[in-house]
Short mmCIF file of C-alpha atoms in Angstrom, two decimals:
data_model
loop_
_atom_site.label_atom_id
_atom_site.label_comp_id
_atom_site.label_asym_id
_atom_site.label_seq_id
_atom_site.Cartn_x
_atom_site.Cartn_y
_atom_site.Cartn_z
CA UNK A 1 10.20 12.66 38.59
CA UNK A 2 9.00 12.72 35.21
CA UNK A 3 9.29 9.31 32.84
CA UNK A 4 11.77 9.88 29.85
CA UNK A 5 10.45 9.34 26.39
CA UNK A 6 12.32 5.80 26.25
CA UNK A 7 10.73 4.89 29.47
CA UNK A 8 7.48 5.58 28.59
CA UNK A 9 7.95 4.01 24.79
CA UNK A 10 8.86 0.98 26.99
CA UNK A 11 6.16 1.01 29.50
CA UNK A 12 3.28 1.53 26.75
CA UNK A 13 5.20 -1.98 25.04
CA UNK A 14 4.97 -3.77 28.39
CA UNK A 15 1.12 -2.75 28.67
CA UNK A 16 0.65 -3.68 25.36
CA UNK A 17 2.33 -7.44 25.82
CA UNK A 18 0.30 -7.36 28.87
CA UNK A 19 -2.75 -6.88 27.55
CA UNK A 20 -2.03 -9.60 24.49
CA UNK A 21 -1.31 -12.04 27.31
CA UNK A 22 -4.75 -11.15 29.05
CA UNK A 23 -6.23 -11.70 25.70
CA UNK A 24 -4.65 -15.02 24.94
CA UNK A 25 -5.79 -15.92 28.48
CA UNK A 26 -9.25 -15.08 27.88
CA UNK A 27 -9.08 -17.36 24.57
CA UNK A 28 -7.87 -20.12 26.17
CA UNK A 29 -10.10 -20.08 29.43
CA UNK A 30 -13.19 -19.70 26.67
CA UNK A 31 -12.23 -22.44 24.52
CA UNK A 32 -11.85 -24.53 27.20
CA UNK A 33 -15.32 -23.37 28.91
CA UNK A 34 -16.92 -23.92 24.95
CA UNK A 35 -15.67 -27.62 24.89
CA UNK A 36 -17.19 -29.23 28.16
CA UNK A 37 -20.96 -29.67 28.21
CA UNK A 38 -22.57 -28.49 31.83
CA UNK A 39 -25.56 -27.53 33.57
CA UNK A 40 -26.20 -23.74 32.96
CA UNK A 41 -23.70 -23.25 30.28
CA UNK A 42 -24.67 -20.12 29.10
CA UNK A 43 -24.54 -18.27 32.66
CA UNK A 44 -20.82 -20.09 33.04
CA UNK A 45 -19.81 -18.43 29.77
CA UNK A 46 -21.00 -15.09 31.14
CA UNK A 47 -18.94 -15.01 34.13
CA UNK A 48 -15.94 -16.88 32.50
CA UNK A 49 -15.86 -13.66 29.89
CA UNK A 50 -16.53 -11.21 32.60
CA UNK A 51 -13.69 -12.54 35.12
CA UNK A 52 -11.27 -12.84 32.31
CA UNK A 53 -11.79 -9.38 30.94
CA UNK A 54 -12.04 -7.23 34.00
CA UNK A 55 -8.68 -6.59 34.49
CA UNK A 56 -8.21 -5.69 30.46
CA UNK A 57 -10.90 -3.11 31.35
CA UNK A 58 -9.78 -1.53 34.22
CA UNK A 59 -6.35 -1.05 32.45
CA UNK A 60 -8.32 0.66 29.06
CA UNK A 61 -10.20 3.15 31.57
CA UNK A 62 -6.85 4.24 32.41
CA UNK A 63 -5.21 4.71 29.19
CA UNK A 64 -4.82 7.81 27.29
CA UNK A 65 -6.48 7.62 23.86
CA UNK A 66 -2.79 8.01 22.20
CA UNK A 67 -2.03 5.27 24.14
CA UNK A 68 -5.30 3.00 23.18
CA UNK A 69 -4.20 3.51 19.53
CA UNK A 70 -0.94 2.58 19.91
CA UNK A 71 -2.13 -0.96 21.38
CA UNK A 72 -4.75 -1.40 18.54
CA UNK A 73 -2.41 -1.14 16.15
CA UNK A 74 -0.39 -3.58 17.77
CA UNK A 75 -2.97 -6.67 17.81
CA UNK A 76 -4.44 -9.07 15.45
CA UNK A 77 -7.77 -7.82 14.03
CA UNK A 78 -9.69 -9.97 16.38
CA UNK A 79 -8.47 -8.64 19.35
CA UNK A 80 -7.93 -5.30 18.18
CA UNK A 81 -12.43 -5.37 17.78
CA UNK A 82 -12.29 -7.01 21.13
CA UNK A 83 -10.81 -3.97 22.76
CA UNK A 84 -12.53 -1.57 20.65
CA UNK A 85 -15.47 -2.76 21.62
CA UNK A 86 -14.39 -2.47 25.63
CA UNK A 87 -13.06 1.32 24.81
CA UNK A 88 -15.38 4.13 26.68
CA UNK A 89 -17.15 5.25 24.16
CA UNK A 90 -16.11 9.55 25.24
CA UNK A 91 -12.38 8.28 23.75
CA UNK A 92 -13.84 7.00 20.08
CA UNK A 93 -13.14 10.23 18.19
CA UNK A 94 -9.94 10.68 19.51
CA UNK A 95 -8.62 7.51 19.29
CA UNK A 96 -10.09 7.28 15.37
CA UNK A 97 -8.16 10.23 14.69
CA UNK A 98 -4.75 8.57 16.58
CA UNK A 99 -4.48 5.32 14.67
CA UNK A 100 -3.57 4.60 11.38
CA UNK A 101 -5.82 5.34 7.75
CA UNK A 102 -5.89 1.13 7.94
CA UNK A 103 -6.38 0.36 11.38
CA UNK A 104 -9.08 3.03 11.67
CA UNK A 105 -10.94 1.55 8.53
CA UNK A 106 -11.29 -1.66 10.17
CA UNK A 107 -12.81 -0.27 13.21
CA UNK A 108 -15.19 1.99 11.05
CA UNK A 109 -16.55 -1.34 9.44
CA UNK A 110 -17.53 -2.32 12.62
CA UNK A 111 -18.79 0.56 14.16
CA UNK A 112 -22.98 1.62 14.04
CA UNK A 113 -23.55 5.08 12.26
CA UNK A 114 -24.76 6.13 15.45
CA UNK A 115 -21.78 5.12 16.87
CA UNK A 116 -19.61 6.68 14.72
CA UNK A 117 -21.79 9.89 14.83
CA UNK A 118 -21.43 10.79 18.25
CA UNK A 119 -17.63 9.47 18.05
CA UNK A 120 -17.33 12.55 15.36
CA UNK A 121 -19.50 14.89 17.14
CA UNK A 122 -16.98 15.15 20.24
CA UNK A 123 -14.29 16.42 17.81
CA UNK A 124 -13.58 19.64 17.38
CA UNK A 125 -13.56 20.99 13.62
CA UNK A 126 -10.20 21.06 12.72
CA UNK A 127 -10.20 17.32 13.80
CA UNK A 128 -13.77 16.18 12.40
CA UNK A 129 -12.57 17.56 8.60
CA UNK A 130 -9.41 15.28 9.18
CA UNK A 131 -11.98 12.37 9.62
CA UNK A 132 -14.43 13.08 7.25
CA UNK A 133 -13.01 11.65 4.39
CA UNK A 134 -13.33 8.28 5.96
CA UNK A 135 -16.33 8.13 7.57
CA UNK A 136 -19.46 7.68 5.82
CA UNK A 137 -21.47 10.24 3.73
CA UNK A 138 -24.63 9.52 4.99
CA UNK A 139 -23.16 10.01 8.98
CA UNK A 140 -20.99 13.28 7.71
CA UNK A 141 -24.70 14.35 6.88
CA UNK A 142 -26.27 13.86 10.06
CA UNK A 143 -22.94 15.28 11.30
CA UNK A 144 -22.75 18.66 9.95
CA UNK A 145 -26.76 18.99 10.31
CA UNK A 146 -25.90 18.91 13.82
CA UNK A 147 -23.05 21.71 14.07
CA UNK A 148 -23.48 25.02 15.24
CA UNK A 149 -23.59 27.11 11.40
CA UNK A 150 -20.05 28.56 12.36
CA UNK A 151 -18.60 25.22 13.00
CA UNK A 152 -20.17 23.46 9.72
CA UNK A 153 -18.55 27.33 7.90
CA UNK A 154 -15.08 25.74 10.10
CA UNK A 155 -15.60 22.23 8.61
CA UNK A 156 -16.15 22.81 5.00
CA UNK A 157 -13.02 25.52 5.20
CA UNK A 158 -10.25 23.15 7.11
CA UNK A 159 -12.02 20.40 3.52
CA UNK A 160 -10.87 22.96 1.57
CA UNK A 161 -7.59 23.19 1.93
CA UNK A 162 -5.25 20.49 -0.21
CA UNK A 163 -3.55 17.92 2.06
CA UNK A 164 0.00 19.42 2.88
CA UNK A 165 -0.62 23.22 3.09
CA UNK A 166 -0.94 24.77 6.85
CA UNK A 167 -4.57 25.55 5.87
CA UNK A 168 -5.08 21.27 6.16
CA UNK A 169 -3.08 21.42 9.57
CA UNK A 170 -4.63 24.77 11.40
CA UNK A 171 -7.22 24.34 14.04
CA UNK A 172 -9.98 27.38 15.05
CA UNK A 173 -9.94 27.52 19.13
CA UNK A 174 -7.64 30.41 19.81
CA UNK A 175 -7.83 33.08 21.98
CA UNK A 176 -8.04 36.97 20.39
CA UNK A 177 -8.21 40.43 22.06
CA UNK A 178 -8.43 43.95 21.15
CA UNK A 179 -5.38 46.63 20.60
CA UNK A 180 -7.19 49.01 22.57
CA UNK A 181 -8.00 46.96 26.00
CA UNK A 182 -5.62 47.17 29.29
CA UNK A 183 -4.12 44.10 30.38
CA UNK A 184 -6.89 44.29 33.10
CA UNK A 185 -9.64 43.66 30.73
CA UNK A 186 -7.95 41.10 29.06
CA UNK A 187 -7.30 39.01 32.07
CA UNK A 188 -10.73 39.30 33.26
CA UNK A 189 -11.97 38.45 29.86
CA UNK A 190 -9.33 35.13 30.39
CA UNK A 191 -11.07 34.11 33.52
CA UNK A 192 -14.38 33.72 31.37
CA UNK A 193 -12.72 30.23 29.93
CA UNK A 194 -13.14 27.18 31.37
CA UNK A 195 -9.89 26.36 30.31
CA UNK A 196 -7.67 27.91 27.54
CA UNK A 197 -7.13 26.26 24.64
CA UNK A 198 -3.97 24.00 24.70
CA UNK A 199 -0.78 25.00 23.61
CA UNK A 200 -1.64 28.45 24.22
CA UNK A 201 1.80 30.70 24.05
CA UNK A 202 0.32 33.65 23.02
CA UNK A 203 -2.86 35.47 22.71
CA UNK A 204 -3.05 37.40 19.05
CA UNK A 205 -4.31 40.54 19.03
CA UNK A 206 -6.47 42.15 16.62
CA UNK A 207 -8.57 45.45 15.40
CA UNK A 208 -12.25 45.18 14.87
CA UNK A 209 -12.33 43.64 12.28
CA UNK A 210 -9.93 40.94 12.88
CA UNK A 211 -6.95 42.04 11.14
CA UNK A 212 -3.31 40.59 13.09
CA UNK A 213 -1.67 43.78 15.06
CA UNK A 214 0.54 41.51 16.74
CA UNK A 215 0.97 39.18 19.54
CA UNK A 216 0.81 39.07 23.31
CA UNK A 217 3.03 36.91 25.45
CA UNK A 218 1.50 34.70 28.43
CA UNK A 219 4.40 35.54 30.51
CA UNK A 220 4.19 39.62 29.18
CA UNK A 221 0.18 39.43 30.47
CA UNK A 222 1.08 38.42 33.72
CA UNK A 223 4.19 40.42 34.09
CA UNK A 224 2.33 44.03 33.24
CA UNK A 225 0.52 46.51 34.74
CA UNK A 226 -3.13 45.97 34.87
CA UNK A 227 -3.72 49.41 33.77
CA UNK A 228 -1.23 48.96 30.72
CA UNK A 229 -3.22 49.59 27.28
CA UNK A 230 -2.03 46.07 25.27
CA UNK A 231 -1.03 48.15 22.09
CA UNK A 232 2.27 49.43 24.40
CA UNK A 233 3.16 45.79 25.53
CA UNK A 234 2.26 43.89 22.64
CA UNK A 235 4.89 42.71 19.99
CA UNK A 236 3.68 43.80 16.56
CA UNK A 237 6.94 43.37 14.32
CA UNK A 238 8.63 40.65 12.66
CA UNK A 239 5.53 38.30 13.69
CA UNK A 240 5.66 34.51 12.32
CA UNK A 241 2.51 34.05 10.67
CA UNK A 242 1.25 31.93 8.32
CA UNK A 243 -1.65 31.67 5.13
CA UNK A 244 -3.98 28.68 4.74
CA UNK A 245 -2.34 28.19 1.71
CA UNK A 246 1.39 28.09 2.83
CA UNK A 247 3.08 24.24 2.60
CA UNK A 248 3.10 22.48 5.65
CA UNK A 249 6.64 21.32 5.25
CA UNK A 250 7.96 25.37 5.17
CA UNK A 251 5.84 25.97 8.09
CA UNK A 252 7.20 22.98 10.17
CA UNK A 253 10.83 24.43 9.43
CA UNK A 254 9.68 27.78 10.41
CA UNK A 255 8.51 26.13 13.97
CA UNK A 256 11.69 24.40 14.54
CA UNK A 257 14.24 27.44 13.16
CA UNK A 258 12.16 29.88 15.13
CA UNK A 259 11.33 27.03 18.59
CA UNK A 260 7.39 28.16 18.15
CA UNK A 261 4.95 26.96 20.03
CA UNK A 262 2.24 28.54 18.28
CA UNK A 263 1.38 30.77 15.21
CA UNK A 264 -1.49 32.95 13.59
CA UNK A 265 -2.78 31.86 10.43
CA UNK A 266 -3.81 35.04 8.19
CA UNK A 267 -6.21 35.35 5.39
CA UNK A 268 -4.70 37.38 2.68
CA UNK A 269 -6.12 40.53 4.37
CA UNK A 270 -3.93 39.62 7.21
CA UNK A 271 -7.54 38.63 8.93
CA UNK A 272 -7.06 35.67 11.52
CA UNK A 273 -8.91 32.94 10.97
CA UNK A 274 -7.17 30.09 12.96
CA UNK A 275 -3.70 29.11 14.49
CA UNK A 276 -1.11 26.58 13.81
CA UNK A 277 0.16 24.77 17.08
CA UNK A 278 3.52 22.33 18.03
CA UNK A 279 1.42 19.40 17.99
CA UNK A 280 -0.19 19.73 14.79
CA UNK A 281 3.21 20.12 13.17
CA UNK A 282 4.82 17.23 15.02
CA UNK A 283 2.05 15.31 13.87
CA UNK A 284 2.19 16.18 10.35
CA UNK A 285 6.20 15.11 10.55
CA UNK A 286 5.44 12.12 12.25
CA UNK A 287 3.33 11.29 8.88
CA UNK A 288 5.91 12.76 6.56
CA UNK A 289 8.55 10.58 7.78
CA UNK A 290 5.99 7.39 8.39
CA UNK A 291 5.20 8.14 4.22
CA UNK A 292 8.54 8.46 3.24
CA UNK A 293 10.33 5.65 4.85
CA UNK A 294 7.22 3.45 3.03
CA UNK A 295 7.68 5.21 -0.42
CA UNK A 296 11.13 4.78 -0.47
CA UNK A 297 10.52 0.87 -0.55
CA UNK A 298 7.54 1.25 -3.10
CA UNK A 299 4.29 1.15 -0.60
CA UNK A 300 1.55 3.61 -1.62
CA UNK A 301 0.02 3.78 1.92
CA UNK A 302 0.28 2.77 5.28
CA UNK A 303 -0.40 -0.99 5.94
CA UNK A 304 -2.01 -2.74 8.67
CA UNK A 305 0.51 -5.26 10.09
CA UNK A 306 -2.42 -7.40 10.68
CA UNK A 307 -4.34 -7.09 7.05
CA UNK A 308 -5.25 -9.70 5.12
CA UNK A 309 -2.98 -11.41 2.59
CA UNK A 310 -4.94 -10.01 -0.23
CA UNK A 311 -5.17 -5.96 1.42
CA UNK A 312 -1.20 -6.48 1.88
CA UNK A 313 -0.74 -8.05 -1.76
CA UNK A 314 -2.25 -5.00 -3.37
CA UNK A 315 -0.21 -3.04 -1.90
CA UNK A 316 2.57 -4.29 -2.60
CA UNK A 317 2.80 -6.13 -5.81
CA UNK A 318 3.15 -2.52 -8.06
CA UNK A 319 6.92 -1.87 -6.89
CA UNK A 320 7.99 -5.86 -6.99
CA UNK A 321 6.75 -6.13 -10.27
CA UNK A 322 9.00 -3.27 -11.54
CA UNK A 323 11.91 -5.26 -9.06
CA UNK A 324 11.15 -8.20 -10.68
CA UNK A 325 11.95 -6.55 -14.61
CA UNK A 326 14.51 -4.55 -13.34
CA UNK A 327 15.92 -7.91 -12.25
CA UNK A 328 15.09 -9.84 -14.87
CA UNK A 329 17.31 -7.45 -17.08
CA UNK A 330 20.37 -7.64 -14.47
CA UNK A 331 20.38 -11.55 -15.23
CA UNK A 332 20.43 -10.72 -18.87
CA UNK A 333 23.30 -8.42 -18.48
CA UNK A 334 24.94 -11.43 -16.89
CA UNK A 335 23.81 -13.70 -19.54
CA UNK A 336 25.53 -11.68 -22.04
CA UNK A 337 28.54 -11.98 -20.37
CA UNK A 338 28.30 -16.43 -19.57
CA UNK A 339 31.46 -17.07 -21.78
CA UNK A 340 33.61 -14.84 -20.06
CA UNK A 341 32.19 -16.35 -16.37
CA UNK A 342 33.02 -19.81 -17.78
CA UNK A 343 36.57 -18.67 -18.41
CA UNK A 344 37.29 -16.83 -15.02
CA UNK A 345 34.98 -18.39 -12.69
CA UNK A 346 36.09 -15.70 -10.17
CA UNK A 347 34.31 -13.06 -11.95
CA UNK A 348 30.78 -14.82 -10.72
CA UNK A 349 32.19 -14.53 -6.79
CA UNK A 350 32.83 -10.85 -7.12
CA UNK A 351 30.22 -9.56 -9.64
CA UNK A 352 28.07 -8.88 -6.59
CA UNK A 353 30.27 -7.08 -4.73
CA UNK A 354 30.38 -4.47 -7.06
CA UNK A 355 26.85 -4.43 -7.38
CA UNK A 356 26.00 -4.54 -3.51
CA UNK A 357 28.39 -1.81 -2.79
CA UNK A 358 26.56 0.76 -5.68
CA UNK A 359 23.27 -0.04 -4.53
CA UNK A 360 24.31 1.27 -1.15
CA UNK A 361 26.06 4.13 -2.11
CA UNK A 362 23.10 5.21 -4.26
CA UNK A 363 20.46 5.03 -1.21
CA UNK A 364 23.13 6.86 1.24
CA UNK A 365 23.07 9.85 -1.84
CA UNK A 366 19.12 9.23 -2.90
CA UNK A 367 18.25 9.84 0.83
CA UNK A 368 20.17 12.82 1.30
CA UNK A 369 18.71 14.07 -1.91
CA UNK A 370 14.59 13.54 -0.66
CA UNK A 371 15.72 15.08 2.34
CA UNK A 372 16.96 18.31 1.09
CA UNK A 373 14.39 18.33 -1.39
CA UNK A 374 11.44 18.45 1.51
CA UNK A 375 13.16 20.93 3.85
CA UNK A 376 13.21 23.10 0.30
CA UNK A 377 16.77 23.39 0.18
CA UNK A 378 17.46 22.14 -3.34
CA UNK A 379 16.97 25.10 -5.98
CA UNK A 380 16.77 24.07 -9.66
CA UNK A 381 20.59 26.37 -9.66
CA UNK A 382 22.12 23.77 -7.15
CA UNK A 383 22.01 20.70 -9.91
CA UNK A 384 25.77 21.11 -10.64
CA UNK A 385 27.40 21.83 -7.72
CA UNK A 386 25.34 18.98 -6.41
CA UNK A 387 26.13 16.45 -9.15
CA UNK A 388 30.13 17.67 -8.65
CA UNK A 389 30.15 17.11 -4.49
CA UNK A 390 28.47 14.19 -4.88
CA UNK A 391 30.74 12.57 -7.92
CA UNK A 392 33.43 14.04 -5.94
CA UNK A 393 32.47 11.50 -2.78
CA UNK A 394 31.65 8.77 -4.85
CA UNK A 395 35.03 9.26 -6.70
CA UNK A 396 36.88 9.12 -3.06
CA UNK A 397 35.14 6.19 -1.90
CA UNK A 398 35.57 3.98 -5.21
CA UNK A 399 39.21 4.50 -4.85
CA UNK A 400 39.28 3.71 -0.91
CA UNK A 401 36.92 0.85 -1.04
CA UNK A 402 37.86 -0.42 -4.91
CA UNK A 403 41.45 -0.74 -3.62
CA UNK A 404 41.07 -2.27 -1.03
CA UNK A 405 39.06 -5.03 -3.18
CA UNK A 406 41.41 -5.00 -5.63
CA UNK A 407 43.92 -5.72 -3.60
CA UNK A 408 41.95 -8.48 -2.19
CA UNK A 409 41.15 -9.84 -5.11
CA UNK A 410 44.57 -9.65 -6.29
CA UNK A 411 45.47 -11.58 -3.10
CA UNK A 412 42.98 -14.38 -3.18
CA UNK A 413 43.19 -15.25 -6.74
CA UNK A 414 46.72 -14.35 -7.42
CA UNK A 415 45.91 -12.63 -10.27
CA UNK A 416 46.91 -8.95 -10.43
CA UNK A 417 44.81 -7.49 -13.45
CA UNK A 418 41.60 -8.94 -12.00
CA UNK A 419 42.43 -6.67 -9.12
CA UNK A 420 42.58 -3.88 -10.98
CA UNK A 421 39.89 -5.00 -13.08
CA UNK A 422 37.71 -5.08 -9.46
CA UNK A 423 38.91 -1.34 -8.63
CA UNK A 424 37.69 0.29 -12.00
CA UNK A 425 35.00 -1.09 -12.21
CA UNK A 426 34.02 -0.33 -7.84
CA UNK A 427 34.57 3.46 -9.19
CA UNK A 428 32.34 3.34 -12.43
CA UNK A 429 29.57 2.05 -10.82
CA UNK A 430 29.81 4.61 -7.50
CA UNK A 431 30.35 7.21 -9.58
CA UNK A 432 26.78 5.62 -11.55
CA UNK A 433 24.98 5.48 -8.41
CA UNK A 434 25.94 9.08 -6.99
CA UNK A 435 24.82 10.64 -10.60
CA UNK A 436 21.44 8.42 -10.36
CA UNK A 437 20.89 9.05 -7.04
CA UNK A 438 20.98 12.63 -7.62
CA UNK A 439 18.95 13.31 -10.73
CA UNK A 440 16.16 10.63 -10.06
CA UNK A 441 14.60 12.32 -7.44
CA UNK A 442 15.21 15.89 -8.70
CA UNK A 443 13.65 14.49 -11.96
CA UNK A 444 10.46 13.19 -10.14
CA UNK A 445 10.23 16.69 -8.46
CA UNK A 446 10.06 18.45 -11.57
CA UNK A 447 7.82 16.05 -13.21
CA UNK A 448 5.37 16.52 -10.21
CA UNK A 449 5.79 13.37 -8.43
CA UNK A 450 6.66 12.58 -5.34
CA UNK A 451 10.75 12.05 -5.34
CA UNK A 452 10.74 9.30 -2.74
CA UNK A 453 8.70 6.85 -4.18
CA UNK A 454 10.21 3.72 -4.94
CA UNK A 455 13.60 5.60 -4.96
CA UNK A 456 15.16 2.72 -3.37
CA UNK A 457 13.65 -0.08 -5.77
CA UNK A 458 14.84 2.15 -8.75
CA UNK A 459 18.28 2.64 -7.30
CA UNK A 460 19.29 -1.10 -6.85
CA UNK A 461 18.19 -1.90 -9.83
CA UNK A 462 20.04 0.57 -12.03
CA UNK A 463 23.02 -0.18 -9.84
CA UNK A 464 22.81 -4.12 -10.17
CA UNK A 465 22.07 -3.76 -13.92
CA UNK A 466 25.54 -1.38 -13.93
CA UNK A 467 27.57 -3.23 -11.88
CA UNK A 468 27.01 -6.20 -13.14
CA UNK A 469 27.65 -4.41 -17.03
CA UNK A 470 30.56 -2.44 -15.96
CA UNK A 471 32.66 -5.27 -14.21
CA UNK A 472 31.95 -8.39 -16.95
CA UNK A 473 32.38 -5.68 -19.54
CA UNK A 474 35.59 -4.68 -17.92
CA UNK A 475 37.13 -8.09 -17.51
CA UNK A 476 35.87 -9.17 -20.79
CA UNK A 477 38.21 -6.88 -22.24
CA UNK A 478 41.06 -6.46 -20.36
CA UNK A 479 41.22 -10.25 -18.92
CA UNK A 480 40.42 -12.66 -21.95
#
């Protein structure tokens, strides 16, 4: 029976509290060991550290490097170099590539450059060009003086290619064959491998010089004659293929509209010159979504849980500085508005109301919006019937949920225009926040920039600022 994905999320969390427990253990015993003066105190430390952190290595040599990562990322930079440092050395590269851009800087710091050179020289190239930009230049040095000339050619192409486009993403160890072999040939050519390369689907087929005829099926190899030429079994129309230079994000639609497991990626002379698998666009989702759930809250990068106060300040302070003045204008708007407050004192228990409920509706439409926007479903055409469906929702819900506040109002301060005051102005400021959360990341797009980033900061604040306007302004008039 195989472990569902929640059982194994929870099993990998009970490892990792077990292995924080053997760690505070080992602490403990040590400090205590360090404090009392004996005979032979250094051999006593030795075997006081070795007891204590057998059973954390017997557990590590078990572990999957996925796994290893995972539990790095969840300790305290001490013990995160302890277990580094008790890692089998065959699982560096892999688990450097696993963790996150800050976790694996602060095991790079520690590392030798020897270290890290023959952690870079187990990776394949696809995998060693998504390192290189963090290792060191002087180890990249030794490390492509050491590669086969076709793999350094590998390298320096998978560098080339900007961040999101499949060209970033693709990796080289595929499988091709000839148009003009049988199936016989082509299985005895198989048996060659020591292993196929993973994820393997499909084998793509080719001419000599490497242009894509089309595709050949695992399951159509082994259910054909052996005597079968592969240009009468092979699928050669309406392939999915891809160019270095296509976006990531349309290629990881095109895997899930299409349930691919692999792909061919074509030069523009339709040569093949690598292959895009499941896992490489699963990961690249997995880091879409990581980066967007930080943006929308303002944070440039990924940050270590366990950084220092300073590393997590910098990162930080950019977004809550523009919170801060957005804010500091919201209590303005409120300021302008004290002599009505002093008048109506209720005004100051339901100003917020208004405000809170904006600020939510605008994140609800603002998220919707970055979504669409990275599947590639907004066109510049759709900006009015987008605005109207969206002012059309917010106008639906300001008259549900401004009524029912109204009426509430109405009802705890016996004062009926105040509740209509508190309905108006719940509608205004939805209708505010579906507008705003519509055009600010459509604006962003067009300007180049990314259209999550900081959406959510930008949002409250415009809503806070026009709640806070539209209901004192509101009551100002129509109540005193």
């Amino acid at each position: 029976m195989h472990d569902t994905p929640d059982q194994q999320t929870d099993d990998i969390q009970k490892l990792l509290r077990k292995i924080q427990e053997l760690l505070a253990r080992h602490r403990l015993v040590e400090n205590l060991v360090h404090r009392q003066h004996m005979p032979r105190q250094e051999l006593v430390d030795h075997l006081v550290h070795k007891q204590n952190l057998s059973e954390l290595q017997q557990l590590l040599d078990r572990l999957h490097a996925a796994d290893i990562a995972f539990i790095l990322e969840g300790l305290p930079i001490e013990d995160r170099l302890l277990v580094w440092e008790m890692v089998q050395s065959r699982h560096d590269g892999e688990i450097l590539l696993e963790v996150s851009d800050a976790v694996r800087e602060s095991l790079i710091e520690v590392m030798e450059s020897s270290e890290i050179k023959a952690a870079a020289e187990t990776l394949d190239a696809d995998e060693l060009a998504d390192l290189a930009p963090d290792l060191p230049p002087e180890v990249m040095q030794d490390v492509f003086s050491s590669l086969e000339p076709e793999e350094r050619a590998q390298v320096h192409a998978a560098m080339s290619y900007a961040e999101d486009t499949v060209g970033a993403l693709m990796d080289f160890d595929m499988v091709t064959v000839r148009e003009d072999v049988t199936i016989k040939v082509v299985l005895r050519y198989l048996r060659r491998f020591d292993a196929l390369p993973e994820h393997t689907d499909k084998i793509f087929v080719v001419d000599r010089d490497q242009h894509l005829q089309g595709i050949l099926t695992l399951e159509t190899l082994l259910t054909s004659q052996p005597k079968t030429p592969v240009s009468e079994v092979m699928k050669s129309k309406n392939i999915i293929s891809f160019e270095p230079n296509d976006d990531a994000g349309d290629a990881a639609q095109a895997f899930e509209r299409y349930d691919l497991i692999s792909a061919p990626v074509v030069d523009s002379d339709r040569r093949v010159i690598g292959r895009l698998t499941v896992v490489d666009i699963v990961d690249y989702v997995r880091e879409e979504s990581d980066y967007e759930i930080l943006s929308n809250a303002g944070l440039r990068e990924g940050e270590d849980i366990f950084a220092s106060v300073w590393d997590s300040v910098k990162n930080r302070w950019g977004w809550l500085a523009i919170n801060m003045g957005t804010a500091i204008f919201a209590s303005r708007v409120i300021g302008a508005f004290e002599d009505s407050i002093a008048q109506l004192v209720a005004l100051a228990a339901l100003m917020p109301i208004v405000a809170g409920m904006g600020g939510n509706s605008g994140n609800q439409t603002i998220t919707m919006i970055v979504r669409a926007i990275a599947m590639g479903q907004i066109a510049p055409s759709a900006l009015t019937r987008l605005l109207r469906k969206e002012v059309g929702v917010a106008l639906v819900n300001g008259v549900i949920w401004g009524s029912i506040l109204g009426v509430m109002a109405w009802l705890l301060y016996d004062h009926f225009a105040l509740g209509v005051v508190m309905t108006a102005a719940m509608i205004l400021n939805l209708l505010l926040a579906a507008v705003a959360g519509v055009l600010i990341p459509l604006i962003r797009a067009k300007l180049g920039r990314d259209p999550a980033l900081g959406g959510s900061v930008m949002i409250t604040g415009l809503t806070d600022s026009g709640g806070f306007f539209i209901f004192l302004g509101l009551a100002t008039i129509f109540l005193l």
